[in-house]
Short mmCIF file of C-alpha atoms and ligand atoms in Angstrom, two decimals:
data_model
loop_
_atom_site.label_atom_id
_atom_site.label_comp_id
_atom_site.label_asym_id
_atom_site.label_seq_id
_atom_site.Cartn_x
_atom_site.Cartn_y
_atom_site.Cartn_z
CA MET Q 1 33.04 1.90 -34.95
CA SER Q 2 33.76 5.50 -33.91
CA LYS Q 3 35.07 4.21 -30.60
CA GLU Q 4 37.56 1.88 -32.31
CA LEU Q 5 38.58 4.56 -34.79
CA PHE Q 6 39.14 7.06 -32.01
CA ASP Q 7 41.29 4.58 -30.07
CA GLU Q 8 43.36 4.05 -33.21
CA ALA Q 9 43.47 7.79 -33.92
CA ARG Q 10 44.91 8.51 -30.50
CA LYS Q 11 47.95 6.40 -31.28
CA PHE Q 12 48.91 8.50 -34.29
CA LEU Q 13 47.23 11.89 -33.90
CA VAL Q 14 47.68 14.27 -31.00
CA GLY Q 15 44.60 13.87 -28.86
CA GLY Q 16 43.17 11.74 -31.66
CA VAL Q 17 42.33 14.85 -33.72
CA ASP Q 18 43.88 17.59 -35.85
CA SER Q 19 42.04 20.58 -34.40
CA PRO Q 20 41.38 20.72 -30.67
CA VAL Q 21 37.64 21.44 -30.50
CA ARG Q 22 36.97 18.12 -32.25
CA ALA Q 23 38.22 16.25 -29.21
CA SER Q 24 35.51 17.85 -27.03
CA VAL Q 25 32.67 15.87 -28.59
CA ARG Q 26 31.09 13.71 -25.90
CA PRO Q 27 31.34 10.97 -24.83
CA PHE Q 28 34.05 10.60 -27.49
CA PRO Q 29 34.38 12.08 -30.99
CA PHE Q 30 32.16 10.39 -33.55
CA PHE Q 31 33.66 9.76 -36.97
CA VAL Q 32 31.75 10.78 -40.07
CA LYS Q 33 31.58 8.95 -43.35
CA GLY Q 34 29.15 11.16 -45.23
CA GLY Q 35 27.04 14.26 -45.31
CA HIS Q 36 24.12 15.48 -47.37
CA GLY Q 37 22.05 18.63 -46.98
CA PRO Q 38 21.55 19.28 -43.25
CA TYR Q 39 22.64 15.78 -42.22
CA LEU Q 40 25.80 13.96 -41.20
CA ILE Q 41 26.08 10.17 -41.34
CA THR Q 42 28.45 8.73 -38.76
CA GLU Q 43 30.57 5.59 -38.96
CA ASP Q 44 28.06 4.15 -36.50
CA ASN Q 45 25.28 4.81 -39.04
CA GLU Q 46 23.68 7.52 -36.98
CA LYS Q 47 22.02 10.32 -38.94
CA LEU Q 48 22.53 13.66 -37.22
CA ILE Q 49 21.10 17.08 -38.02
CA ASP Q 50 24.23 19.19 -38.26
CA TYR Q 51 24.36 22.62 -36.60
CA VAL Q 52 28.15 22.71 -36.75
CA LEU Q 53 28.47 22.62 -40.54
CA GLY Q 54 32.24 22.35 -40.58
CA TYR Q 55 32.36 25.26 -38.07
CA GLY Q 56 30.86 27.69 -40.56
CA PRO Q 57 31.72 27.16 -44.22
CA LEU Q 58 28.76 25.03 -45.35
CA ILE Q 59 26.11 27.70 -45.89
CA LEU Q 60 24.46 25.45 -48.51
CA GLY Q 61 24.68 22.31 -46.38
CA HIS Q 62 26.63 19.17 -47.21
CA ALA Q 63 27.34 17.97 -50.75
CA ASN Q 64 25.38 20.72 -52.49
CA ASP Q 65 24.76 19.65 -56.10
CA ALA Q 66 25.90 22.84 -57.82
CA VAL Q 67 29.13 22.92 -55.81
CA LYS Q 68 29.74 19.21 -56.28
CA ARG Q 69 29.33 19.47 -60.06
CA ARG Q 70 31.84 22.30 -60.34
CA VAL Q 71 34.35 20.56 -58.12
CA ILE Q 72 34.12 17.34 -60.13
CA GLU Q 73 34.42 19.29 -63.38
CA GLN Q 74 37.57 20.95 -62.06
CA VAL Q 75 39.06 17.72 -60.79
CA GLU Q 76 38.52 16.11 -64.21
CA SER Q 77 40.84 18.80 -65.62
CA GLY Q 78 43.52 18.62 -62.94
CA TRP Q 79 43.71 20.38 -59.62
CA LEU Q 80 46.93 22.35 -59.29
CA TYR Q 81 48.76 24.34 -61.93
CA GLY Q 82 50.89 26.92 -60.15
CA THR Q 83 49.49 29.49 -62.57
CA PRO Q 84 46.53 31.86 -62.46
CA THR Q 85 43.18 30.43 -63.56
CA ARG Q 86 39.95 31.82 -64.96
CA ALA Q 87 37.91 30.79 -61.90
CA GLU Q 88 40.29 32.70 -59.64
CA VAL Q 89 39.65 35.91 -61.56
CA GLU Q 90 35.90 35.30 -61.58
CA LEU Q 91 35.78 34.62 -57.85
CA ALA Q 92 37.99 37.66 -57.17
CA LYS Q 93 35.59 39.84 -59.17
CA LYS Q 94 32.59 38.57 -57.21
CA VAL Q 95 34.22 38.80 -53.78
CA VAL Q 96 35.50 42.31 -54.40
CA GLY Q 97 32.18 43.35 -55.96
CA HIS Q 98 30.21 42.27 -52.91
CA VAL Q 99 32.65 43.18 -50.15
CA MET Q 100 34.54 46.25 -51.33
CA PRO Q 101 33.79 47.54 -54.82
CA GLY Q 102 36.90 49.11 -56.29
CA GLY Q 103 39.15 47.00 -54.06
CA LYS Q 104 41.41 44.02 -54.61
CA VAL Q 105 41.70 40.59 -53.03
CA ARG Q 106 44.50 38.11 -52.22
CA PHE Q 107 43.42 34.49 -51.79
CA VAL Q 108 45.22 32.36 -49.20
CA ASN Q 109 44.48 28.97 -47.63
CA SER Q 110 42.90 29.65 -44.26
CA GLY Q 111 41.41 32.31 -42.07
CA THR Q 112 44.59 32.14 -40.03
CA GLU Q 113 46.67 33.13 -43.04
CA ALA Q 114 44.17 35.84 -43.91
CA THR Q 115 44.42 37.63 -40.56
CA MET Q 116 48.20 37.14 -40.46
CA THR Q 117 48.48 38.73 -43.89
CA ALA Q 118 46.02 41.51 -43.03
CA ILE Q 119 47.97 42.47 -39.91
CA ARG Q 120 51.31 42.42 -41.72
CA LEU Q 121 49.73 44.53 -44.45
CA ALA Q 122 48.37 47.04 -41.92
CA ARG Q 123 51.83 47.29 -40.35
CA GLY Q 124 53.44 47.68 -43.76
CA PHE Q 125 50.95 50.34 -44.81
CA THR Q 126 51.13 52.44 -41.66
CA GLY Q 127 54.79 51.82 -40.78
CA ARG Q 128 53.59 51.11 -37.22
CA ASN Q 129 53.83 48.00 -35.03
CA LYS Q 130 51.04 47.73 -32.48
CA ILE Q 131 47.57 46.31 -32.94
CA ILE Q 132 44.50 46.20 -30.75
CA LYS Q 133 42.51 42.98 -30.53
CA PHE Q 134 39.57 42.08 -28.33
CA ASP Q 135 39.40 39.65 -25.48
CA GLY Q 136 37.14 36.82 -26.70
CA CYS Q 137 37.68 37.37 -30.42
CA TYR Q 138 39.43 34.60 -32.35
CA HIS Q 139 41.47 35.33 -35.45
CA GLY Q 140 43.23 32.02 -36.03
CA ALA Q 141 46.29 30.21 -34.74
CA HIS Q 142 49.26 32.53 -35.38
CA ASP Q 143 51.47 34.42 -32.97
CA TYR Q 144 50.15 37.96 -33.56
CA VAL Q 145 46.71 37.04 -32.24
CA LEU Q 146 47.33 34.25 -29.71
CA VAL Q 147 47.32 36.90 -27.06
CA GLN Q 148 45.13 37.43 -24.03
CA ALA Q 149 44.61 40.28 -21.61
CA GLY Q 150 47.51 40.80 -19.21
CA SER Q 151 47.26 42.20 -15.72
CA ALA Q 152 44.19 44.31 -15.04
CA ALA Q 153 46.23 47.48 -14.82
CA SER Q 154 47.63 47.21 -18.33
CA GLU Q 155 46.35 47.06 -21.88
CA TYR Q 156 49.35 44.97 -22.96
CA GLY Q 157 48.65 41.41 -23.95
CA VAL Q 158 50.43 38.25 -22.85
CA PRO Q 159 50.77 35.00 -24.82
CA ASN Q 160 47.88 32.59 -24.47
CA SER Q 161 49.92 29.72 -25.84
CA ARG Q 162 53.30 28.41 -24.86
CA GLY Q 163 55.68 29.11 -27.72
CA VAL Q 164 54.40 32.61 -28.47
CA PRO Q 165 57.21 35.01 -27.57
CA GLN Q 166 56.40 37.63 -24.97
CA GLN Q 167 58.00 40.16 -27.32
CA VAL Q 168 55.45 39.36 -30.03
CA ALA Q 169 52.49 39.38 -27.64
CA ALA Q 170 53.63 42.75 -26.30
CA LEU Q 171 52.80 44.31 -29.68
CA THR Q 172 49.15 43.32 -29.26
CA LEU Q 173 47.00 45.36 -26.90
CA VAL Q 174 43.84 43.71 -25.65
CA ALA Q 175 40.60 45.68 -25.28
CA LYS Q 176 37.12 44.68 -24.17
CA TYR Q 177 34.46 43.94 -26.77
CA ASN Q 178 31.44 46.26 -26.54
CA ASP Q 179 33.42 48.67 -24.37
CA LEU Q 180 34.62 51.68 -26.36
CA ASN Q 181 36.31 53.23 -23.33
CA SER Q 182 38.68 50.28 -23.14
CA VAL Q 183 39.47 50.69 -26.84
CA GLU Q 184 40.15 54.37 -26.38
CA ARG Q 185 42.48 53.55 -23.47
CA ALA Q 186 44.38 50.94 -25.49
CA ALA Q 187 44.63 53.32 -28.47
CA ARG Q 188 46.06 56.02 -26.22
CA VAL Q 189 48.65 53.58 -24.89
CA ALA Q 190 49.64 52.55 -28.44
CA GLY Q 191 49.51 56.17 -29.62
CA ASP Q 192 51.26 56.83 -32.90
CA ASP Q 193 52.47 53.23 -33.05
CA LEU Q 194 48.93 51.88 -33.56
CA ALA Q 195 48.74 50.10 -36.93
CA ALA Q 196 45.31 48.50 -36.70
CA ILE Q 197 42.30 47.47 -34.68
CA ILE Q 198 41.14 43.95 -35.55
CA VAL Q 199 37.69 42.72 -34.54
CA GLU Q 200 35.10 40.04 -35.24
CA PRO Q 201 32.17 42.35 -36.04
CA VAL Q 202 29.91 39.70 -34.48
CA ILE Q 203 31.82 37.43 -32.13
CA GLY Q 204 31.34 33.87 -33.33
CA ASN Q 205 34.06 32.30 -31.23
CA MET Q 206 32.64 33.00 -27.74
CA GLY Q 207 29.28 31.58 -28.57
CA VAL Q 208 27.60 34.39 -30.49
CA ILE Q 209 27.89 37.95 -29.19
CA PRO Q 210 26.50 40.78 -31.30
CA PRO Q 211 28.04 44.25 -31.27
CA ALA Q 212 26.32 46.79 -29.07
CA ARG Q 213 24.67 49.69 -30.86
CA ASP Q 214 27.35 52.08 -32.13
CA PHE Q 215 30.25 49.81 -31.06
CA LEU Q 216 31.49 49.19 -34.61
CA ARG Q 217 30.96 52.83 -35.57
CA GLY Q 218 32.89 53.79 -32.45
CA LEU Q 219 35.79 51.58 -33.57
CA ARG Q 220 35.71 53.30 -36.95
CA ASP Q 221 35.96 56.68 -35.24
CA ILE Q 222 38.82 55.61 -32.96
CA ALA Q 223 40.74 54.11 -35.90
CA ASN Q 224 40.27 57.37 -37.81
CA LYS Q 225 41.35 59.47 -34.86
CA TYR Q 226 44.61 57.51 -34.50
CA ASN Q 227 45.21 57.11 -38.25
CA ALA Q 228 45.09 53.37 -37.77
CA LEU Q 229 43.38 50.82 -40.00
CA LEU Q 230 40.21 49.00 -39.02
CA ILE Q 231 40.26 45.29 -39.84
CA PHE Q 232 36.96 43.40 -39.85
CA ASP Q 233 37.64 39.70 -39.48
CA GLU Q 234 34.67 38.42 -41.48
CA VAL Q 235 35.87 34.84 -41.75
CA ILE Q 236 32.48 33.80 -40.30
CA THR Q 237 30.23 36.77 -41.08
CA GLY Q 238 31.31 37.20 -44.72
CA PHE Q 239 28.54 35.98 -47.05
CA ARG Q 240 26.54 34.86 -44.00
CA LEU Q 241 25.04 38.04 -42.50
CA SER Q 242 24.53 39.39 -46.01
CA MET Q 243 26.33 39.26 -49.35
CA GLY Q 244 28.33 42.29 -48.25
CA GLY Q 245 28.98 40.76 -44.82
CA ALA Q 246 28.99 42.68 -41.56
CA GLN Q 247 30.12 45.91 -43.22
CA GLU Q 248 26.91 46.02 -45.21
CA TYR Q 249 24.77 44.57 -42.41
CA PHE Q 250 25.83 47.14 -39.82
CA GLY Q 251 26.63 49.98 -42.22
CA VAL Q 252 30.22 50.43 -41.07
CA ARG Q 253 33.20 50.29 -43.43
CA ALA Q 254 36.48 48.60 -42.57
CA ASP Q 255 39.83 49.30 -44.25
CA ILE Q 256 40.74 45.63 -44.53
CA VAL Q 257 38.34 42.69 -44.53
CA THR Q 258 39.45 39.11 -43.96
CA LEU Q 259 37.35 36.28 -45.32
CA GLY Q 260 37.45 32.49 -45.24
CA LYS Q 261 35.05 29.64 -44.56
CA ILE Q 262 32.05 30.28 -46.89
CA ILE Q 263 34.03 31.71 -49.82
CA GLY Q 264 35.79 28.37 -50.33
CA GLY Q 265 32.55 26.40 -50.50
CA GLY Q 266 33.88 23.97 -47.88
CA PHE Q 267 37.46 23.76 -49.20
CA PRO Q 268 40.43 25.37 -47.44
CA VAL Q 269 40.49 29.13 -48.04
CA GLY Q 270 41.15 32.58 -46.72
CA ALA Q 271 41.17 36.01 -48.34
CA VAL Q 272 42.22 39.58 -47.66
CA VAL Q 273 40.29 42.43 -49.25
CA ALA Q 274 41.17 46.13 -49.15
CA ARG Q 275 41.39 49.17 -51.37
CA PRO Q 276 44.17 49.05 -54.01
CA GLU Q 277 46.29 51.63 -52.19
CA ILE Q 278 46.65 49.08 -49.37
CA MET Q 279 46.54 45.81 -51.33
CA ASP Q 280 49.18 46.85 -53.85
CA LEU Q 281 51.73 46.79 -51.04
CA LEU Q 282 51.62 42.99 -51.18
CA THR Q 283 54.19 41.08 -53.22
CA PRO Q 284 54.68 41.06 -56.20
CA SER Q 285 53.49 44.70 -56.48
CA GLY Q 286 54.91 45.88 -53.18
CA PRO Q 287 57.24 45.08 -50.28
CA VAL Q 288 54.86 43.22 -47.90
CA PHE Q 289 55.48 39.51 -48.34
CA SER Q 290 52.64 37.10 -49.05
CA ALA Q 291 52.83 33.83 -51.00
CA GLY Q 292 51.47 30.29 -51.04
CA THR Q 293 51.78 27.10 -53.09
CA PHE Q 294 48.09 26.42 -52.68
CA ASN Q 295 46.81 30.02 -52.84
CA ALA Q 296 43.72 30.23 -55.08
CA ASN Q 297 43.69 26.45 -55.44
CA PRO Q 298 41.58 25.60 -58.51
CA VAL Q 299 39.27 23.22 -56.62
CA THR Q 300 38.68 25.81 -53.91
CA MET Q 301 38.03 28.51 -56.50
CA ALA Q 302 35.51 26.25 -58.29
CA ALA Q 303 33.68 25.47 -55.05
CA GLY Q 304 33.73 29.08 -53.89
CA LEU Q 305 32.47 30.40 -57.20
CA ALA Q 306 29.64 27.84 -57.34
CA THR Q 307 28.66 28.71 -53.75
CA ILE Q 308 28.56 32.44 -54.35
CA GLU Q 309 26.59 31.97 -57.57
CA VAL Q 310 23.96 30.00 -55.66
CA LEU Q 311 23.84 32.68 -52.96
CA GLU Q 312 23.43 35.39 -55.60
CA SER Q 313 20.67 33.64 -57.49
CA SER Q 314 18.58 32.15 -54.68
CA ASP Q 315 17.13 32.90 -51.27
CA ALA Q 316 19.66 30.57 -49.59
CA LEU Q 317 20.90 33.19 -47.12
CA SER Q 318 17.44 34.13 -45.94
CA ARG Q 319 16.41 30.46 -45.70
CA ALA Q 320 19.41 29.81 -43.46
CA SER Q 321 18.47 32.82 -41.32
CA ARG Q 322 14.81 31.80 -41.08
CA ALA Q 323 15.78 28.29 -39.97
CA ALA Q 324 18.05 29.75 -37.28
CA LYS Q 325 15.30 32.10 -36.16
CA GLU Q 326 12.74 29.32 -35.74
CA VAL Q 327 15.09 26.92 -33.99
CA SER Q 328 16.66 29.51 -31.69
CA GLU Q 329 13.30 31.01 -30.72
CA TYR Q 330 12.03 27.55 -29.90
CA ALA Q 331 15.15 26.81 -27.86
CA GLU Q 332 14.77 30.08 -26.01
CA SER Q 333 11.21 29.31 -24.97
CA ALA Q 334 11.97 25.64 -24.19
CA PHE Q 335 14.84 26.67 -21.89
CA LYS Q 336 13.10 29.70 -20.47
CA GLY Q 337 14.67 30.74 -17.17
CA LYS Q 338 17.60 28.34 -17.74
CA ALA Q 339 19.32 29.59 -20.84
CA SER Q 340 19.51 32.69 -22.97
CA VAL Q 341 20.02 32.68 -26.71
CA ASN Q 342 21.94 35.09 -28.93
CA ARG Q 343 21.35 35.11 -32.66
CA VAL Q 344 22.44 37.17 -35.62
CA GLU Q 345 20.94 35.85 -38.87
CA SER Q 346 22.10 32.24 -39.30
CA MET Q 347 24.51 32.13 -36.36
CA PHE Q 348 23.29 31.56 -32.80
CA GLN Q 349 24.19 30.00 -29.48
CA LEU Q 350 22.61 29.13 -26.15
CA PHE Q 351 24.19 30.15 -22.87
CA PHE Q 352 23.10 28.47 -19.67
CA THR Q 353 22.67 31.63 -17.66
CA ARG Q 354 19.73 33.82 -16.77
CA GLY Q 355 20.86 37.20 -17.90
CA PRO Q 356 21.51 38.36 -21.42
CA VAL Q 357 25.04 37.67 -22.69
CA THR Q 358 26.51 40.86 -24.11
CA THR Q 359 30.22 40.41 -23.35
CA PRO Q 360 32.80 37.60 -23.37
CA ASP Q 361 32.99 37.81 -19.56
CA GLU Q 362 29.26 37.07 -19.35
CA ALA Q 363 29.70 34.19 -21.81
CA ARG Q 364 32.48 32.72 -19.65
CA ALA Q 365 30.30 33.06 -16.57
CA SER Q 366 27.56 30.86 -18.01
CA ASP Q 367 27.30 27.20 -16.99
CA ARG Q 368 29.64 25.45 -19.42
CA GLU Q 369 29.08 22.04 -17.88
CA ALA Q 370 25.35 22.44 -18.51
CA TYR Q 371 26.18 23.31 -22.11
CA ALA Q 372 28.39 20.22 -22.48
CA ARG Q 373 25.52 18.06 -21.18
CA PHE Q 374 23.19 19.81 -23.63
CA HIS Q 375 25.58 18.93 -26.45
CA GLU Q 376 25.75 15.29 -25.39
CA LEU Q 377 21.98 14.93 -24.93
CA MET Q 378 21.17 16.63 -28.23
CA ARG Q 379 23.51 14.24 -29.99
CA ARG Q 380 21.66 11.32 -28.41
CA HIS Q 381 18.50 12.76 -29.92
CA GLY Q 382 20.03 13.02 -33.36
CA VAL Q 383 21.26 16.62 -33.37
CA PHE Q 384 24.91 17.70 -33.54
CA VAL Q 385 25.48 21.04 -31.83
CA PRO Q 386 29.01 22.32 -31.18
CA PRO Q 387 30.74 20.54 -28.30
CA SER Q 388 31.98 23.84 -26.90
CA GLN Q 389 29.99 26.69 -25.43
CA PHE Q 390 32.39 28.99 -27.23
CA GLU Q 391 31.47 27.98 -30.77
CA SER Q 392 28.53 29.18 -32.79
CA GLN Q 393 25.68 27.05 -34.05
CA PHE Q 394 25.11 27.53 -37.75
CA THR Q 395 22.25 26.81 -40.11
CA SER Q 396 22.41 26.28 -43.85
CA SER Q 397 19.78 26.91 -46.50
CA GLU Q 398 18.96 23.18 -46.19
CA HIS Q 399 17.91 23.54 -42.56
CA TYR Q 400 14.86 25.52 -43.64
CA SER Q 401 12.67 22.47 -43.93
CA ASP Q 402 9.67 21.40 -41.87
CA ASP Q 403 11.27 18.04 -41.05
CA VAL Q 404 14.57 19.44 -39.90
CA ILE Q 405 12.95 22.10 -37.75
CA ALA Q 406 10.36 19.72 -36.28
CA ASP Q 407 12.99 17.07 -35.48
CA THR Q 408 15.24 19.67 -33.87
CA GLU Q 409 12.35 20.99 -31.77
CA GLU Q 410 11.47 17.49 -30.69
CA ALA Q 411 15.08 16.90 -29.63
CA LEU Q 412 15.06 20.19 -27.68
CA ARG Q 413 11.81 19.19 -25.94
CA SER Q 414 13.29 15.84 -24.91
CA VAL Q 415 16.53 17.40 -23.71
CA VAL Q 416 14.70 19.97 -21.59
CA SER Q 417 12.75 17.19 -19.89
CA GLU Q 418 15.91 15.10 -19.27
CA ALA Q 419 18.33 17.80 -18.22
CA PRO Q 420 18.71 18.05 -14.44
C1 LIG C 501 37.65 30.25 -38.18
C2 LIG C 501 38.13 31.63 -37.95
C3 LIG C 501 39.44 32.03 -38.24
C4 LIG C 501 40.51 31.05 -38.62
O1 LIG C 501 40.23 30.44 -39.84
P1 LIG C 501 40.95 29.04 -40.15
O2 LIG C 501 40.53 28.76 -41.56
O3 LIG C 501 40.45 28.07 -39.16
O4 LIG C 501 42.41 29.28 -40.02
C5 LIG C 501 39.76 33.37 -38.13
N1 LIG C 501 38.85 34.27 -37.73
C6 LIG C 501 37.59 33.92 -37.42
C7 LIG C 501 36.62 34.98 -37.02
C8 LIG C 501 37.19 32.59 -37.49
O5 LIG C 501 35.96 32.24 -37.14
#
């Protein structure tokens, strides 16, 4: 069935998909007709344990009852009003309360929109143009951040997509993650035109790469020194590492935090959070433009609110982390000498390389073909892990179950014995 659907899809959709990583699933993308808890059910009636979880949002697993109830309730009353709603205010209060007490939030529709808005806001606030991003960090699909390192001798970025103007990429300097000297160099080059430093506090888009000790604090210091803003892109880490996200987890404060994924409970969402002095520059209060037909969509707000209420009132976050700990420790011992594993709470990834992976360059140097085989073999044994080395594996609260963990470990054992 999936095979036929994919053949049909390729006639009408570019590459048969609507987001590129989905096309990497081997031997061809499977189509899904349902999900519950930690499981996906494919059109071929396979039941897979899901470590992709929509690429991050589903911290409570698929079709969580509390979320489902609130979404259905909302849908019964309509789903788009073009006016503010009660749930929007309630979710705003919770998000701000956890992430930046005293601050304000703007809801948008994706992480991409969140980082785009955050960067425009930082430029509007500082009156400066340049930003520093990190090689290996992903902040969505817009021009400001589709930039990669240029020639070795320069901090200036170059487009990493056709269609991104050189002139736009030239405003983005690219530094090396976990290398404060490179950040200091880039900041010096940008000088008094540096508006912001944007970073994934834990990289979740190069596999998983945690920050070195004092790296985030070092970024804070450099941002202060240059009077630039520090933007934590917490689209993955927000409400996953802790209720206060990476800021709370690592004890370092950002000026602007971008959120997405989890706060929409599995519906499209993004958010920007900062202190009022910064946020009030956004339209309608200020001159920095931000708008959206679907911003704070009532169904998204209902799902996000239900999700955060469950996280507040249960041990869901720690269950997700414990599941990840068990599975990743098992994987590490099963693949001893062949792969190394990075984990921060409920996000982890294997790299087929001997040494520890502490930088994006080390992640790129690992055996990606071995990873792709791992993905394909795991799927044959009933486990869906990301098709790309450069994604994170995620667990939900529902993965903390003896069955799920035992079945995953059995799959890992089989794959180790089959892999060449
Ligand atoms: C997923 C992601 C984004 C982009 O979010 P979308 O909702 O896919 O646009 C931005 N930043 C990070 C860190 C992400 O993981």
